[in-house]
Every structure is written in structure tokens, then in C-alpha cells.
PDB file of C-alpha atoms in Angstrom:
ATOM      1  CA  UNK A 187      48.930 122.721 100.682  1.00 34.00           C
ATOM      2  CA  UNK A 188      48.868 125.906  98.665  1.00 30.00           C
ATOM      3  CA  UNK A 189      52.627 126.404  99.009  1.00 31.00           C
ATOM      4  CA  UNK A 190      53.373 122.916  97.715  1.00 31.00           C
ATOM      5  CA  UNK A 191      51.141 123.405  94.687  1.00 32.00           C
ATOM      6  CA  UNK A 192      52.802 126.736  93.918  1.00 33.00           C
ATOM      7  CA  UNK A 193      56.273 125.140  94.124  1.00 33.00           C
ATOM      8  CA  UNK A 194      55.193 122.446  91.688  1.00 34.00           C
ATOM      9  CA  UNK A 195      53.874 125.021  89.223  1.00 34.00           C
ATOM     10  CA  UNK A 196      57.196 126.845  89.265  1.00 34.00           C
ATOM     11  CA  UNK A 197      59.399 123.768  88.791  1.00 31.00           C
ATOM     12  CA  UNK A 198      60.622 122.746  85.354  1.00 32.00           C
ATOM     13  CA  UNK A 199      59.263 119.457  84.046  1.00 34.00           C
ATOM     14  CA  UNK A 200      61.153 117.875  81.180  1.00 36.00           C
ATOM     15  CA  UNK A 201      59.118 115.942  78.636  1.00 40.00           C
ATOM     16  CA  UNK A 202      59.644 112.180  78.672  1.00 41.00           C
ATOM     17  CA  UNK A 203      61.208 110.912  75.483  1.00 43.00           C
ATOM     18  CA  UNK A 204      61.667 107.320  74.386  1.00 41.00           C
ATOM     19  CA  UNK A 205      65.401 107.578  75.189  1.00 45.00           C
ATOM     20  CA  UNK A 206      64.809 108.925  78.687  1.00 44.00           C
ATOM     21  CA  UNK A 207      62.284 106.164  79.407  1.00 44.00           C
ATOM     22  CA  UNK A 208      64.834 103.537  78.269  1.00 51.00           C
ATOM     23  CA  UNK A 209      67.522 105.144  80.448  1.00 50.00           C
ATOM     24  CA  UNK A 210      65.150 105.131  83.425  1.00 52.00           C
ATOM     25  CA  UNK A 211      64.320 101.464  82.773  1.00 51.00           C
ATOM     26  CA  UNK A 212      68.036 100.538  82.598  1.00 59.00           C
ATOM     27  CA  UNK A 213      68.826 102.399  85.813  1.00 55.00           C
ATOM     28  CA  UNK A 214      65.860 100.766  87.535  1.00 57.00           C
ATOM     29  CA  UNK A 215      66.988  97.326  86.369  1.00 56.00           C
ATOM     30  CA  UNK A 216      70.549  97.943  87.623  1.00 59.00           C
ATOM     31  CA  UNK A 217      69.155  99.135  90.935  1.00 60.00           C
ATOM     32  CA  UNK A 218      67.057  95.977  91.307  1.00 56.00           C
ATOM     33  CA  UNK A 219      70.047  93.777  90.423  1.00 62.00           C
ATOM     34  CA  UNK A 220      72.164  95.574  93.032  1.00 57.00           C
ATOM     35  CA  UNK A 221      69.467  95.018  95.666  1.00 58.00           C
ATOM     36  CA  UNK A 222      69.285  91.317  94.762  1.00 55.00           C
ATOM     37  CA  UNK A 223      73.073  90.938  95.025  1.00 55.00           C
ATOM     38  CA  UNK A 224      73.143  92.716  98.373  1.00 55.00           C
ATOM     39  CA  UNK A 225      70.261  90.585  99.635  1.00 54.00           C
ATOM     40  CA  UNK A 226      72.241  87.472  98.675  1.00 54.00           C
ATOM     41  CA  UNK A 227      75.190  88.778 100.683  1.00 54.00           C
ATOM     42  CA  UNK A 228      73.130  89.322 103.799  1.00 53.00           C
ATOM     43  CA  UNK A 229      72.943  85.625 104.695  1.00 55.00           C
ATOM     44  CA  UNK A 230      74.515  84.062 107.746  1.00 57.00           C
ATOM     45  CA  UNK A 231      78.008  84.055 106.221  1.00 56.00           C
ATOM     46  CA  UNK A 232      80.364  85.896 108.593  1.00 61.00           C
ATOM     47  CA  UNK A 233      82.085  89.049 107.405  1.00 72.00           C
ATOM     48  CA  UNK A 234      85.830  88.513 106.912  1.00 73.00           C
ATOM     49  CA  UNK A 235      87.840  91.359 108.396  1.00 87.00           C
ATOM     50  CA  UNK A 236      91.277  91.717 106.818  1.00 92.00           C
ATOM     51  CA  UNK A 237      94.349  93.526 108.098  1.00 95.00           C
ATOM     52  CA  UNK A 238      94.801  96.947 106.554  1.00 94.00           C
ATOM     53  CA  UNK A 239      97.903  97.506 104.423  1.00 95.00           C
ATOM     54  CA  UNK A 240      99.522 100.881 105.030  1.00 95.00           C
ATOM     55  CA  UNK A 241     102.482 102.722 103.585  1.00 96.00           C
ATOM     56  CA  UNK A 242     104.002 105.174 106.105  1.00 94.00           C
ATOM     57  CA  UNK A 243     104.472 108.633 104.592  1.00 92.00           C
ATOM     58  CA  UNK A 244     108.213 108.699 105.355  1.00 93.00           C
ATOM     59  CA  UNK A 245     108.851 105.441 103.504  1.00 95.00           C
ATOM     60  CA  UNK A 246     106.343 105.648 100.627  1.00 95.00           C
ATOM     61  CA  UNK A 247     108.765 107.338  98.229  1.00 96.00           C
ATOM     62  CA  UNK A 248     112.463 107.120  97.538  1.00 96.00           C
ATOM     63  CA  UNK A 249     114.812 109.363  95.595  1.00 96.00           C
ATOM     64  CA  UNK A 250     118.217 107.795  95.106  1.00 95.00           C
ATOM     65  CA  UNK A 251     121.127 110.111  94.310  1.00 95.00           C
ATOM     66  CA  UNK A 252     124.687 109.326  93.269  1.00 93.00           C
ATOM     67  CA  UNK A 253     127.078 109.080  96.226  1.00 91.00           C
ATOM     68  CA  UNK A 254     128.237 112.453  97.461  1.00 88.00           C
ATOM     69  CA  UNK A 255     125.412 114.401  95.836  1.00 88.00           C
ATOM     70  CA  UNK A 256     124.086 117.525  97.493  1.00 85.00           C
ATOM     71  CA  UNK A 257     120.572 116.799  96.151  1.00 84.00           C
ATOM     72  CA  UNK A 258     120.953 118.221  92.665  1.00 88.00           C
ATOM     73  CA  UNK A 259     118.279 116.964  90.257  1.00 90.00           C
ATOM     74  CA  UNK A 260     120.905 115.888  87.716  1.00 93.00           C
ATOM     75  CA  UNK A 261     122.328 113.484  90.336  1.00 94.00           C
ATOM     76  CA  UNK A 262     119.116 111.417  90.600  1.00 95.00           C
ATOM     77  CA  UNK A 263     119.612 107.718  89.803  1.00 95.00           C
ATOM     78  CA  UNK A 264     115.949 106.785  90.303  1.00 95.00           C
ATOM     79  CA  UNK A 265     112.731 107.966  91.881  1.00 96.00           C
ATOM     80  CA  UNK A 266     110.194 105.497  93.250  1.00 96.00           C
ATOM     81  CA  UNK A 267     106.729 105.694  94.757  1.00 96.00           C
ATOM     82  CA  UNK A 268     104.183 103.197  96.067  1.00 96.00           C
ATOM     83  CA  UNK A 269     101.140 103.631  93.831  1.00 95.00           C
ATOM     84  CA  UNK A 270      98.957 100.930  95.430  1.00 95.00           C
ATOM     85  CA  UNK A 271      99.024  98.485  98.322  1.00 95.00           C
ATOM     86  CA  UNK A 272      96.040  96.177  98.585  1.00 94.00           C
ATOM     87  CA  UNK A 273      95.167  92.611  99.403  1.00 93.00           C
ATOM     88  CA  UNK A 274      92.588  89.969 100.139  1.00 93.00           C
ATOM     89  CA  UNK A 275      92.632  87.608 103.069  1.00 93.00           C
ATOM     90  CA  UNK A 276      91.264  84.431 104.540  1.00 93.00           C
ATOM     91  CA  UNK A 277      90.903  84.007 108.289  1.00 92.00           C
ATOM     92  CA  UNK A 278      90.932  80.720 110.198  1.00 91.00           C
ATOM     93  CA  UNK A 279      90.962  80.097 113.943  1.00 89.00           C
ATOM     94  CA  UNK A 280      94.757  80.217 114.107  1.00 92.00           C
ATOM     95  CA  UNK A 281      95.918  81.974 110.920  1.00 94.00           C
ATOM     96  CA  UNK A 282      95.309  85.038 108.768  1.00 95.00           C
ATOM     97  CA  UNK A 283      96.587  84.622 105.222  1.00 95.00           C
ATOM     98  CA  UNK A 284      96.886  87.805 103.165  1.00 96.00           C
ATOM     99  CA  UNK A 285      97.523  87.806  99.429  1.00 96.00           C
ATOM    100  CA  UNK A 286      98.967  91.270  98.855  1.00 96.00           C
ATOM    101  CA  UNK A 287      99.728  93.203  95.689  1.00 95.00           C
ATOM    102  CA  UNK A 288     102.144  96.101  95.997  1.00 96.00           C
ATOM    103  CA  UNK A 289     102.528  98.435  93.025  1.00 96.00           C
ATOM    104  CA  UNK A 290     105.618 100.583  92.716  1.00 96.00           C
ATOM    105  CA  UNK A 291     106.159 103.274  90.114  1.00 96.00           C
ATOM    106  CA  UNK A 292     109.835 103.730  89.235  1.00 96.00           C
ATOM    107  CA  UNK A 293     111.369 106.465  87.101  1.00 96.00           C
ATOM    108  CA  UNK A 294     114.949 106.303  85.905  1.00 94.00           C
ATOM    109  CA  UNK A 295     116.911 109.447  86.679  1.00 93.00           C
ATOM    110  CA  UNK A 296     119.435 111.319  84.534  1.00 94.00           C
ATOM    111  CA  UNK A 297     122.390 109.960  86.565  1.00 93.00           C
ATOM    112  CA  UNK A 298     121.453 106.305  85.995  1.00 91.00           C
ATOM    113  CA  UNK A 299     124.248 104.256  84.433  1.00 89.00           C
ATOM    114  CA  UNK A 300     122.552 100.851  84.415  1.00 89.00           C
ATOM    115  CA  UNK A 301     119.546  99.334  82.666  1.00 89.00           C
ATOM    116  CA  UNK A 302     118.560  97.595  85.924  1.00 90.00           C
ATOM    117  CA  UNK A 303     117.639  99.488  89.049  1.00 90.00           C
ATOM    118  CA  UNK A 304     117.772  97.748  92.412  1.00 93.00           C
ATOM    119  CA  UNK A 305     115.967  98.686  95.579  1.00 95.00           C
ATOM    120  CA  UNK A 306     114.569  97.001  98.643  1.00 96.00           C
ATOM    121  CA  UNK A 307     111.160  97.138 100.304  1.00 97.00           C
ATOM    122  CA  UNK A 308     110.037  95.946 103.729  1.00 97.00           C
ATOM    123  CA  UNK A 309     106.857  94.263 104.876  1.00 97.00           C
ATOM    124  CA  UNK A 310     106.078  94.297 108.594  1.00 97.00           C
ATOM    125  CA  UNK A 311     103.109  92.923 110.526  1.00 97.00           C
ATOM    126  CA  UNK A 312     102.078  94.730 113.686  1.00 96.00           C
ATOM    127  CA  UNK A 313      99.307  94.314 116.212  1.00 93.00           C
ATOM    128  CA  UNK A 314      96.875  97.121 117.047  1.00 87.00           C
ATOM    129  CA  UNK A 315      99.380  98.533 119.579  1.00 90.00           C
ATOM    130  CA  UNK A 316     101.936  98.875 116.711  1.00 91.00           C
ATOM    131  CA  UNK A 317     104.175  96.167 118.162  1.00 94.00           C
ATOM    132  CA  UNK A 318     106.040  94.588 115.240  1.00 96.00           C
ATOM    133  CA  UNK A 319     105.330  90.846 115.174  1.00 96.00           C
ATOM    134  CA  UNK A 320     107.259  89.988 111.995  1.00 96.00           C
ATOM    135  CA  UNK A 321     109.298  91.855 109.408  1.00 97.00           C
ATOM    136  CA  UNK A 322     111.037  90.919 106.187  1.00 96.00           C
ATOM    137  CA  UNK A 323     113.007  92.659 103.459  1.00 96.00           C
ATOM    138  CA  UNK A 324     112.432  91.997  99.782  1.00 96.00           C
ATOM    139  CA  UNK A 325     114.910  92.945  97.058  1.00 96.00           C
ATOM    140  CA  UNK A 326     113.326  94.402  93.913  1.00 95.00           C
ATOM    141  CA  UNK A 327     115.024  94.637  90.512  1.00 93.00           C
ATOM    142  CA  UNK A 328     113.543  96.999  87.930  1.00 92.00           C
ATOM    143  CA  UNK A 329     114.406  96.570  84.247  1.00 91.00           C
ATOM    144  CA  UNK A 330     114.787  99.805  82.251  1.00 89.00           C
ATOM    145  CA  UNK A 331     115.967  98.071  79.061  1.00 87.00           C
ATOM    146  CA  UNK A 332     114.267  98.757  75.754  1.00 85.00           C
ATOM    147  CA  UNK A 333     114.502 102.528  76.158  1.00 83.00           C
ATOM    148  CA  UNK A 334     112.025 102.557  79.052  1.00 87.00           C
ATOM    149  CA  UNK A 335     112.504 105.244  81.646  1.00 90.00           C
ATOM    150  CA  UNK A 336     109.315 104.584  83.638  1.00 93.00           C
ATOM    151  CA  UNK A 337     108.234 101.202  84.968  1.00 93.00           C
ATOM    152  CA  UNK A 338     105.262 100.006  87.030  1.00 95.00           C
ATOM    153  CA  UNK A 339     106.460  97.064  89.122  1.00 94.00           C
ATOM    154  CA  UNK A 340     103.986  94.709  90.817  1.00 95.00           C
ATOM    155  CA  UNK A 341     105.075  92.612  93.756  1.00 95.00           C
ATOM    156  CA  UNK A 342     102.719  89.772  94.733  1.00 96.00           C
ATOM    157  CA  UNK A 343     103.272  88.078  98.062  1.00 95.00           C
ATOM    158  CA  UNK A 344     101.540  85.935 100.643  1.00 96.00           C
ATOM    159  CA  UNK A 345     101.745  86.986 104.276  1.00 96.00           C
ATOM    160  CA  UNK A 346     100.830  84.445 106.963  1.00 96.00           C
ATOM    161  CA  UNK A 347      99.971  85.832 110.385  1.00 96.00           C
ATOM    162  CA  UNK A 348      99.499  83.433 113.316  1.00 95.00           C
ATOM    163  CA  UNK A 349      96.605  84.427 115.593  1.00 92.00           C
ATOM    164  CA  UNK A 350      94.568  83.277 118.541  1.00 91.00           C
ATOM    165  CA  UNK A 351      90.972  82.168 118.153  1.00 88.00           C
ATOM    166  CA  UNK A 352      89.739  85.425 119.713  1.00 88.00           C
ATOM    167  CA  UNK A 353      91.635  87.688 117.329  1.00 90.00           C
ATOM    168  CA  UNK A 354      90.066  88.864 114.094  1.00 90.00           C
ATOM    169  CA  UNK A 355      91.888  89.581 110.862  1.00 90.00           C
ATOM    170  CA  UNK A 356      91.683  93.325 111.450  1.00 91.00           C
ATOM    171  CA  UNK A 357      93.517  92.887 114.768  1.00 93.00           C
ATOM    172  CA  UNK A 358      96.671  93.308 112.675  1.00 96.00           C
ATOM    173  CA  UNK A 359      98.157  95.999 110.430  1.00 96.00           C
ATOM    174  CA  UNK A 360     100.601  95.384 107.582  1.00 96.00           C
ATOM    175  CA  UNK A 361     103.137  98.140 106.936  1.00 96.00           C
ATOM    176  CA  UNK A 362     105.195  98.318 103.771  1.00 96.00           C
ATOM    177  CA  UNK A 363     107.625 100.849 102.364  1.00 97.00           C
ATOM    178  CA  UNK A 364     111.072 101.363 100.921  1.00 97.00           C
ATOM    179  CA  UNK A 365     114.142 100.513 102.941  1.00 97.00           C
ATOM    180  CA  UNK A 366     115.902 103.863 102.956  1.00 96.00           C
ATOM    181  CA  UNK A 367     119.371 105.046 103.831  1.00 94.00           C
ATOM    182  CA  UNK A 368     119.640 107.824 106.412  1.00 93.00           C
ATOM    183  CA  UNK A 369     120.168 110.362 103.614  1.00 92.00           C
ATOM    184  CA  UNK A 370     117.132 109.104 101.658  1.00 93.00           C
ATOM    185  CA  UNK A 371     114.946 109.276 104.765  1.00 94.00           C
ATOM    186  CA  UNK A 372     116.242 112.778 105.545  1.00 93.00           C
ATOM    187  CA  UNK A 373     115.467 113.859 101.955  1.00 93.00           C
ATOM    188  CA  UNK A 374     111.885 112.483 102.252  1.00 93.00           C
ATOM    189  CA  UNK A 375     111.251 114.328 105.500  1.00 92.00           C
ATOM    190  CA  UNK A 376     112.694 117.567 104.120  1.00 91.00           C
ATOM    191  CA  UNK A 377     110.563 117.503 100.958  1.00 88.00           C
ATOM    192  CA  UNK A 378     107.199 116.502 102.452  1.00 78.00           C
TER     193      UNK A 378
END
């Protein structure tokens, strides 16, 4: 007991001011609201498990050069990068439906000769063993007009995944990335 009392005597106690009491009251109120919301979520409603959306490291960026370039920075037509890949889902007995939003940052390079950049992305659905169940390519056009050299492009899509009654939504993985040429893939692997 004596040690505890000595520790308390040596600790610094800040005086309570009206502002600190109001801050404490606000924090306490927010804490109670959070507990109430979480308590409302703890009913018998089943937890929906969605497929994860992943961007493989090799295909998450793309640097496009003019044909015949040796990789010089002045030969860059455009540079792209996935900045976000997220989604929400609904799961039935025989279907998982994912509403996905893919965000792509695109920067026009010094060798660009057009106000519209074109690229292609892929979306593939795999099971937990990484067996590809479905795959599709999506063309993307990016508009650099109006003196813009950097664009954030959002791609919204719906992905329907057939399933058995025993499978959950997180029994699947969605992969997305840029469709790359052999040279673009080689450049990514060399610079990572």
C-alpha cells in the first residue's frame, strides 16, 4: 500500500477546467453512442463475408514508353497506379454479388502526343486455391484535355460469382491489375 500512495504523490495531476470537463463529457457521450451502435449490431443478423479484392504487385503499376525506348524518362507516354480497390457485397445461397470501385491514378508523360490515354485492366475471380474461375478485360480511356496531366479515374463494376450453398463470400478472391506487355511487366519487376 505504501508504494502505491508514494506513486500517487509523485504523479502530476492537472487541474480540471470547464473546457476539459466538456471535452471529457463529449468523449464519454461518443463512447456511449459507439457502444449502443455496436450493441445494435450484435443481433442475430449473420455477418456477410465478402471476397477480398487484391492487386498483385507486378500488375499494380504501369509505365508505358514509346516503341523502341530503352527506358529513358523522356520516352514515358504515361504512368499509372492502382490507388484503391474496394467493394461491398451481398451473398445469397447461389450467388455473391460484389460492387467494386477501382481507383487508378494516371500521369501523362513527356512523350505523350494525345489528349486521351488508353489502357486496359483485368478483373479475375479465383477460389481459395487460386484457380481462376472467371476473367475479363476492361478498356479504360483517360482524358488529359484541359491542360490536365494527372487524372484520378474511378471504375465502378458489378462482379457476379456463382457459388454453392456451402461456400461463403470470402471463399473467393478478386484480382485486378493492368494488362501489361512483356516489356511493361519486365520494367515493373526490374524497378520493384
